[in-house]
CSV table of C-alpha atoms in Angstrom, one decimal:
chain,number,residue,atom,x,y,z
A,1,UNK,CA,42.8,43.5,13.1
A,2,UNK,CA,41.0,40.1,12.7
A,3,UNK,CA,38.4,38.8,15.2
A,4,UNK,CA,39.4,35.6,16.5
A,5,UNK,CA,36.1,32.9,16.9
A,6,UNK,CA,33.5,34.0,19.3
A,7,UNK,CA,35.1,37.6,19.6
A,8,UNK,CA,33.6,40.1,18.1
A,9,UNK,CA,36.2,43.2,18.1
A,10,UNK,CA,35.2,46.9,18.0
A,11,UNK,CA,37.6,49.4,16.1
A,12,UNK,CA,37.6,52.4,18.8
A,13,UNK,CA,39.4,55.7,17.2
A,14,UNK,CA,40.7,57.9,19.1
A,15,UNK,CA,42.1,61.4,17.7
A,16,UNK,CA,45.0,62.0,19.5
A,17,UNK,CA,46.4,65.5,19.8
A,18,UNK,CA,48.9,65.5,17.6
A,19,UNK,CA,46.8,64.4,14.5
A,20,UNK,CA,48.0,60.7,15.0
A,21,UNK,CA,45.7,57.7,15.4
A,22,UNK,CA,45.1,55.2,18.3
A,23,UNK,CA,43.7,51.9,17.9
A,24,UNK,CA,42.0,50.7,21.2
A,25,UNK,CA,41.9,46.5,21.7
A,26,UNK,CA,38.8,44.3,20.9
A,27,UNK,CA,35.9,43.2,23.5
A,28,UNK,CA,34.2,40.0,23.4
A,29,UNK,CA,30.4,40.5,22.5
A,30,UNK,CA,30.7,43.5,21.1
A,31,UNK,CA,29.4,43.7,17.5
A,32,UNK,CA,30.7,43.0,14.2
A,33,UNK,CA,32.6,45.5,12.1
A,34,UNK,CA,29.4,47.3,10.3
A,35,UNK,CA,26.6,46.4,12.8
A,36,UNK,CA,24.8,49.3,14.4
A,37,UNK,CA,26.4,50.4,17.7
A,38,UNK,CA,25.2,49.4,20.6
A,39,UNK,CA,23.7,51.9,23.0
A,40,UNK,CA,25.9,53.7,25.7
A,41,UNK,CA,24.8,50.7,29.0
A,42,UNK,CA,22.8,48.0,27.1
A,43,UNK,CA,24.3,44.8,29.1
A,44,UNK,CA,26.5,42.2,27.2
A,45,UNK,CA,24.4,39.0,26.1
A,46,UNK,CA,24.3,37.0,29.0
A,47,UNK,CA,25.0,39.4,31.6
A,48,UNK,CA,22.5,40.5,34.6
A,49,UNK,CA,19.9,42.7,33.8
A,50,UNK,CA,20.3,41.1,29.6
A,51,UNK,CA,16.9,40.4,28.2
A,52,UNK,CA,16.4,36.9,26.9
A,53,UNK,CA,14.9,35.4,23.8
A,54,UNK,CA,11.2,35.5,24.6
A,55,UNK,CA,10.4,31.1,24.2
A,56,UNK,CA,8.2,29.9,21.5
A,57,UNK,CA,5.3,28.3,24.0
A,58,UNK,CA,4.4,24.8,22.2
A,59,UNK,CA,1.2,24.4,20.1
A,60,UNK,CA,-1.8,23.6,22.6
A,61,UNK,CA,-2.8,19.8,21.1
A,62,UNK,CA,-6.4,19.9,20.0
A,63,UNK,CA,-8.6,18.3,22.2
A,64,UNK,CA,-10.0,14.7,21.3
A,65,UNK,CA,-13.0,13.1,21.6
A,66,UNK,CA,-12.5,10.1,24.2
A,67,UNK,CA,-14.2,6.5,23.6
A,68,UNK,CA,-12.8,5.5,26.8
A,69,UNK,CA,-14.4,7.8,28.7
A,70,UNK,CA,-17.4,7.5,26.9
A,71,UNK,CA,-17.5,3.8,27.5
A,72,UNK,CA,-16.9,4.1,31.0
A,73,UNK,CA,-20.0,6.5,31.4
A,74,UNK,CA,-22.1,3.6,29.4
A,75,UNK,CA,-20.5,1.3,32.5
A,76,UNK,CA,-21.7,3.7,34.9
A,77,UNK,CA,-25.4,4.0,33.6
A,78,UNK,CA,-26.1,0.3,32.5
A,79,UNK,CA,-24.2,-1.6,34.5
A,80,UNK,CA,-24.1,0.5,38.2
A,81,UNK,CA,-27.6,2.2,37.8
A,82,UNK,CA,-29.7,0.0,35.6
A,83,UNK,CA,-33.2,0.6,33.9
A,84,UNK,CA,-33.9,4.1,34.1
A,85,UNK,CA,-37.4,4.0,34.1
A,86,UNK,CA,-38.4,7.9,33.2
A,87,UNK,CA,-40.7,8.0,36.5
A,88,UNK,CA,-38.4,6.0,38.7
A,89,UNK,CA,-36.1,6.5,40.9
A,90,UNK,CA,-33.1,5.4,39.2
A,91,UNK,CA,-33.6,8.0,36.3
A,92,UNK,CA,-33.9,10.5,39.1
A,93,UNK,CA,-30.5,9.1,40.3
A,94,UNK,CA,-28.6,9.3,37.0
A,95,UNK,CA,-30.1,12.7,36.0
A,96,UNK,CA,-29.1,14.0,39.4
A,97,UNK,CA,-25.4,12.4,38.5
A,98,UNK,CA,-25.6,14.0,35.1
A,99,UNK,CA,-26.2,17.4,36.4
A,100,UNK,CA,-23.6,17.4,39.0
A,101,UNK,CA,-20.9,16.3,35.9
A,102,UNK,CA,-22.8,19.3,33.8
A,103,UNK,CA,-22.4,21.9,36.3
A,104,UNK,CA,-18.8,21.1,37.2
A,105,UNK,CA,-18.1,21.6,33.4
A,106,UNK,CA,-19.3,25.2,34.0
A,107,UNK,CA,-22.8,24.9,32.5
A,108,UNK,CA,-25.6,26.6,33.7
A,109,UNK,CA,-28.0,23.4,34.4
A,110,UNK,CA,-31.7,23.4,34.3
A,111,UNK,CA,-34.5,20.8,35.1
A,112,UNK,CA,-37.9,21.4,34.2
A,113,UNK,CA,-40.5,18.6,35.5
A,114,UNK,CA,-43.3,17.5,33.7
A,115,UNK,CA,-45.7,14.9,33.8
A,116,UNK,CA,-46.2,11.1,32.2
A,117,UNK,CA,-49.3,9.3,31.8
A,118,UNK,CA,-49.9,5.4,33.2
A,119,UNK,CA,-49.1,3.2,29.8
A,120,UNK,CA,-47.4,0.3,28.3
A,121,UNK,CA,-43.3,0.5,28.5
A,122,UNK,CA,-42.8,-2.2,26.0
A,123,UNK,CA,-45.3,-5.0,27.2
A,124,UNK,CA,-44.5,-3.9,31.7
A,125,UNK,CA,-47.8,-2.0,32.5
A,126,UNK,CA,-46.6,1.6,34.5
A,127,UNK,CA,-48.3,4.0,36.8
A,128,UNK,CA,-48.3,7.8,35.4
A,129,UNK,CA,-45.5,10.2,37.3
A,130,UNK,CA,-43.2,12.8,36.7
A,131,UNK,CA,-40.1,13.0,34.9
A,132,UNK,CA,-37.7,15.9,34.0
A,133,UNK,CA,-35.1,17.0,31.1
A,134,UNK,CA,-31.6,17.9,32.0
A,135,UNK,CA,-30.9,21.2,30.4
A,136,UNK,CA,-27.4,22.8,30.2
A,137,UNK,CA,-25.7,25.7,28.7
A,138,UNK,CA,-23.1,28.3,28.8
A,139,UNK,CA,-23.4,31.0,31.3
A,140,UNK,CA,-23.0,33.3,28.7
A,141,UNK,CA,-25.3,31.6,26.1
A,142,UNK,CA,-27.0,33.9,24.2
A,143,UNK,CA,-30.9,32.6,23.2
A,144,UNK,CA,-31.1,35.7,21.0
A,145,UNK,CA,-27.9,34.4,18.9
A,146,UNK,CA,-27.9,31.1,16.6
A,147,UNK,CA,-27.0,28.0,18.4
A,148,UNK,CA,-27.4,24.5,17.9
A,149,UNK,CA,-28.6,21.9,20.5
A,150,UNK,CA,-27.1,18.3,21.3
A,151,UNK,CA,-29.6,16.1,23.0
A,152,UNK,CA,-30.1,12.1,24.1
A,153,UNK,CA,-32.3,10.5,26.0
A,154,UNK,CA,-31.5,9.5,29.8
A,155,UNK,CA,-34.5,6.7,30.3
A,156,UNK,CA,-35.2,3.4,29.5
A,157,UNK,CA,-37.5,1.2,28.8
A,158,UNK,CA,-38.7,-0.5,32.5
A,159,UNK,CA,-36.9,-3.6,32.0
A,160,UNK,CA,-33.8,-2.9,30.3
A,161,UNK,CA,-30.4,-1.7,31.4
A,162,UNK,CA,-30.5,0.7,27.9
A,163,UNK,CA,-26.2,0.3,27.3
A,164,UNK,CA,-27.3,0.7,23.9
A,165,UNK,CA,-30.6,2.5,24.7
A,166,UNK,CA,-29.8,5.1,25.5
A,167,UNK,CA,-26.5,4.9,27.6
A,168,UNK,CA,-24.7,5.1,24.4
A,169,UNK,CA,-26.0,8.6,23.8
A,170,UNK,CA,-25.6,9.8,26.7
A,171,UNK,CA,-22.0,9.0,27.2
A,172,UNK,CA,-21.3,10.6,23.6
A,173,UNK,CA,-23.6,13.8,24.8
A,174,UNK,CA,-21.4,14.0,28.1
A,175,UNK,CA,-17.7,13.6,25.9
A,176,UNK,CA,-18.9,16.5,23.9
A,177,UNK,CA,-20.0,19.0,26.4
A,178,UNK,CA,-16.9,18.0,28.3
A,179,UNK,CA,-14.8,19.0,24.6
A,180,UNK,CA,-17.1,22.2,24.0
A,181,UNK,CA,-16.1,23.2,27.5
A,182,UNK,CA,-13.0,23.1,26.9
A,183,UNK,CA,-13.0,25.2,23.8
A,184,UNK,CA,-15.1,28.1,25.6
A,185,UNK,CA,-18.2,26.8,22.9
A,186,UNK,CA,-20.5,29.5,23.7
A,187,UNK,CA,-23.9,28.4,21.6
A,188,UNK,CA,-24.4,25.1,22.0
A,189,UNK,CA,-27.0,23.6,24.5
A,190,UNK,CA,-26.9,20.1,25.7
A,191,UNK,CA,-30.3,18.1,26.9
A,192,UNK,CA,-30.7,14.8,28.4
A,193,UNK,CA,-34.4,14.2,27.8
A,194,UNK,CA,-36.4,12.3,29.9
A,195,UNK,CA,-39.2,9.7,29.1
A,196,UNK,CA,-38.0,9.4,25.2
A,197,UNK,CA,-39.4,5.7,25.3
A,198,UNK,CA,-42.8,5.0,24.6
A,199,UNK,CA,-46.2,4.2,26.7
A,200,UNK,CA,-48.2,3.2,23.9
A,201,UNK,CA,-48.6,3.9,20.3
A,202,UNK,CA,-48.6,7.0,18.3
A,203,UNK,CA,-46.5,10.3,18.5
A,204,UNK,CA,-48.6,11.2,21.4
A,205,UNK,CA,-47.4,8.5,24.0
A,206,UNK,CA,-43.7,8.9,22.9
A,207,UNK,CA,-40.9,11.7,23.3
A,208,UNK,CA,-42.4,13.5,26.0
A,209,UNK,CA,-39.2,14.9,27.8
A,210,UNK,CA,-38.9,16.5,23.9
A,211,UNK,CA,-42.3,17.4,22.9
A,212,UNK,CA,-42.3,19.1,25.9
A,213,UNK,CA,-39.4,21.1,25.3
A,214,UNK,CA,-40.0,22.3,22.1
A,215,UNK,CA,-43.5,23.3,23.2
A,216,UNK,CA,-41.5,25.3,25.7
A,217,UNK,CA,-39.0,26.9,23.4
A,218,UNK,CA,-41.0,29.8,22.4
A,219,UNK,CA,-39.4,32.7,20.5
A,220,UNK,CA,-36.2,30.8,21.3
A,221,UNK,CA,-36.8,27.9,18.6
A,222,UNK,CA,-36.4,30.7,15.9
A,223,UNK,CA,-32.7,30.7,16.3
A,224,UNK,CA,-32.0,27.4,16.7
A,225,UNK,CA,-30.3,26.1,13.8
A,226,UNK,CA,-29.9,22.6,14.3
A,227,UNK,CA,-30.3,19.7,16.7
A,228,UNK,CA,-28.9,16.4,16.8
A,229,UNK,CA,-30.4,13.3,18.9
A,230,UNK,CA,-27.4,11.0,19.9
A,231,UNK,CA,-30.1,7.8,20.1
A,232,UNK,CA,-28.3,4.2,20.1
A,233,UNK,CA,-25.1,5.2,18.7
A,234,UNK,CA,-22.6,2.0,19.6
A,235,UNK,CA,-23.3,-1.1,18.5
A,236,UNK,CA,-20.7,-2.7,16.1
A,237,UNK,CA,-22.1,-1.2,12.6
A,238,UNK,CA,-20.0,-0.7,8.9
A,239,UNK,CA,-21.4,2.7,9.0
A,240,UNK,CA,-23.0,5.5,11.4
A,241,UNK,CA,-26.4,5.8,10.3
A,242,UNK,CA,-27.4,9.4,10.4
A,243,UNK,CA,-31.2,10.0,9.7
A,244,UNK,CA,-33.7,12.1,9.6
A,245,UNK,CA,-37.8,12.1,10.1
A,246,UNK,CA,-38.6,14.1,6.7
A,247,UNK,CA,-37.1,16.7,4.4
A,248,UNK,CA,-37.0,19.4,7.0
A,249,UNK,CA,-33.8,18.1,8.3
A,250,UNK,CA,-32.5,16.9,5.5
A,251,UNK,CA,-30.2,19.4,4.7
A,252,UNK,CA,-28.4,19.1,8.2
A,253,UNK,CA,-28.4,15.2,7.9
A,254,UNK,CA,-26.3,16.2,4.2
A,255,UNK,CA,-23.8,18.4,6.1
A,256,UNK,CA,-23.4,15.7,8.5
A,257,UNK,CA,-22.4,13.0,5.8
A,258,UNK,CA,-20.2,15.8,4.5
A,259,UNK,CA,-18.5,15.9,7.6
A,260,UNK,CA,-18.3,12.1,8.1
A,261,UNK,CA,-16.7,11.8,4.5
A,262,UNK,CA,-13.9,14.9,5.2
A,263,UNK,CA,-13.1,12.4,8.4
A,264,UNK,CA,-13.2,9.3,6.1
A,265,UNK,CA,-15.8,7.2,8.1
A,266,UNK,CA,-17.7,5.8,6.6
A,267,UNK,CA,-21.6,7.3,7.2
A,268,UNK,CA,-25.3,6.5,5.8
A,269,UNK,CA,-28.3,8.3,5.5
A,270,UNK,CA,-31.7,6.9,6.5
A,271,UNK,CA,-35.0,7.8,7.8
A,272,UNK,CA,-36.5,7.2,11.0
A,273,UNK,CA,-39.0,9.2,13.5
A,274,UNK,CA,-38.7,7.4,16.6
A,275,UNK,CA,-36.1,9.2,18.6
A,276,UNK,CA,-36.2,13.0,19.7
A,277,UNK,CA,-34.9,14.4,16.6
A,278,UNK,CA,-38.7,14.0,15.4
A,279,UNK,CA,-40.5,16.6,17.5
A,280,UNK,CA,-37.9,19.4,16.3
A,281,UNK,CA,-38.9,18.4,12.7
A,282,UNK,CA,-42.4,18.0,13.6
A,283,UNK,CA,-42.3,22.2,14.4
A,284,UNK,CA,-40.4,22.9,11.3
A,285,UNK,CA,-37.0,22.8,13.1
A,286,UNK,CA,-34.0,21.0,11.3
A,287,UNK,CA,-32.8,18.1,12.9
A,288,UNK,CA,-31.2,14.6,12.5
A,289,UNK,CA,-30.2,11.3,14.2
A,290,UNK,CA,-27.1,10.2,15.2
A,291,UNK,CA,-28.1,5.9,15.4
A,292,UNK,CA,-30.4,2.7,14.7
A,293,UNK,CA,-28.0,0.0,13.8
A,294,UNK,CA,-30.5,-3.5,14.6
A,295,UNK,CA,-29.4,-5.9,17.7
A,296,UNK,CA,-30.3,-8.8,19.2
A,297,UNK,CA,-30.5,-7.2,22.7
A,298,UNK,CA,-33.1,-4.1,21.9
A,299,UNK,CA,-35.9,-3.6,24.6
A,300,UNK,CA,-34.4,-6.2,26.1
A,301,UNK,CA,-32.9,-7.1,29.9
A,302,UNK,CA,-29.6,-8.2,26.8
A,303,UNK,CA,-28.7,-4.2,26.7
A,304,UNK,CA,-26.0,-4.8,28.3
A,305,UNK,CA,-22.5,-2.9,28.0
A,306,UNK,CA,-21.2,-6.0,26.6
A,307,UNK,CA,-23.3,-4.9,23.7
A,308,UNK,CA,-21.5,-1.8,23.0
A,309,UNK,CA,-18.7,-1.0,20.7
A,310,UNK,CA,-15.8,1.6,21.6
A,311,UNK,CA,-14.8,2.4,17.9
A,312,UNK,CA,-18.5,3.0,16.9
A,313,UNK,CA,-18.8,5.2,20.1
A,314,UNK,CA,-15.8,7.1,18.7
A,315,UNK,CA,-16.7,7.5,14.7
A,316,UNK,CA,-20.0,8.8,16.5
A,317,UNK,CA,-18.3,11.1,18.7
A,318,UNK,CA,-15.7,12.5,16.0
A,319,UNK,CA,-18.4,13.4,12.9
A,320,UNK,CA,-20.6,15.5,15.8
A,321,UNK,CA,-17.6,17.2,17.1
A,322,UNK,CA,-15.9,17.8,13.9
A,323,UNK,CA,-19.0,19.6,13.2
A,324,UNK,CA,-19.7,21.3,16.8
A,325,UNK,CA,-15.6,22.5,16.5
A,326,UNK,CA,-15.9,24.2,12.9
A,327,UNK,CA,-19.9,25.9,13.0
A,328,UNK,CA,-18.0,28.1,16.2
């Protein structure tokens, strides 16, 4: 017997009585001459009760840093909320906002208060007040585990909207904790420092919100492994400058170009002490700088989002996440 197409046919033998032979007729979907027999009450393909093909479920498409949304946070802080003096007000405002963003992500949110003296913000006399960092992290961060910390600084100069200074960083800070959320990123801890800019001259009157910090760290800064300060990170720029105070994060700022050159942007190294990254280095903890590309409008009322560039936010945004993604 032949099996006509789409008929599988079944030889059933019968001994009959008398020695002779019986061939019974053929069944659709019942299996070709020399499969395996199918069990006594396994349902035909297709009938009720027939298990299925279990689906392939598509590829989950990795998760992209978004200049969009990072330019539409530099909007919100420049243009709707202003200078963000670090003992004003309006920083209070945008660190509350920053929180509330932070804490729907699923961090656990701290904000430690500490105080700034009366100085000079860039020629505007100021009284002395208090200011605050923003600190978020996993709920299951572990301080007794390596981790790496992402920071940028929330205030401004009195006068100046800070797109560029330091809404820039900020926005690129928010895109990544937003990615590392999504990802489950378990030891990485984001900061949004407060009174970064100076009051007069000198390490002293200059990174408070981080000096204090790190003075707080304790025991915890032994397994911190790296930091990055996101600090002016969008201006139009051939390259992203990534820099570093001295040599103790000068291994880190070498990865980082690494990373920029696996991601063909093109990167720089430079050196520079006049952002946050600079009092982790200054206590012998390896950090860099994400930042410092000149313009016209710096510690001005001219830093203005008009100022800031969407692909620079995103070649910024890429190397640090690129990185982030592969150390976890």
């Amino acid at each position: 017997m032949t099996a006509t197409r789409n008929t599988r046919c079944r030889a059933a033998v019968v001994a009959a009585a008398l020695g002779g032979w019986l061939l019974l007729g053929c069944t659709a979907g019942d299996p070709a001459p020399g499969a395996p027999p199918t069990p006594p009450g396994t349902p035909a393909p297709g009938a009720p009760g027939a298990s299925r093909p279990t689906p392939t479920p598509s590829p989950t498409p990795a998760p992209e840093f978004s200049a969009d949304a990072a330019l539409a946070d530099v909007e919100w802080l420049a243009g709707d909320i202003g200078p963000r003096l670090a003992t004003d007000e309006s920083f209070a405002r945008a660190a509350d906002e920053v929180s509330r963003r932070l804490l729907q992500l699923g961090y656990d949110v701290d904000r430690p208060e500490f105080d700034v003296p009366a100085g000079d913000s860039w020629g505007t006399p100021v009284a002395a007040g208090t200011s605050s960092n923003v600190i978020a992290q996993p709920a299951t961060f572990d301080p007794d585990r390596d981790y790496v910390t992402i920071g940028a600084h929330l205030d401004t100069i009195a006068v100046s909207p800070g797109a560029e200074d330091n809404a820039s960083g900020v926005a690129v800070l928010l895109e990544l904790a937003r990615l590392a959320a999504s990802q489950d990123l378990q030891q990485v801890r984001f900061i949004a420092f407060g009174a970064e800019e100076p009051r007069g001259r000198g390490d002293d009157d200059h990174h408070y919100g981080s000096q204090r910090y790190v003075a707080d760290l304790g025991s915890q800064g032994d397994r911190m492994v790296a930091m990055i300060a996101l600090d002016r990170v969008g201006v139009p720029a051939d390259e992203v400058p990534i820099c570093t105070g001295g040599p103790v994060g000068s291994d880190l700022r070498d990865e980082l170009l690494d990373v920029a050159a696996g991601l063909d942007i093109a990167a720089r190294g430079c050196e520079g002490r006049t952002s946050d990254h600079w009092s982790f280095e200054k206590a012998g903890l390896p950090a860099a700088r994400f930042g410092s590309v000149d313009y016209a409008g710096y510690h001005s009322r001219r830093d203005t989002p008009d100022v800031v560039d969407e692909a620079q936010l995103r070649r910024v945004g890429e190397i640090v996440w690129a990185w982030l993604a592969d150390r976890h």
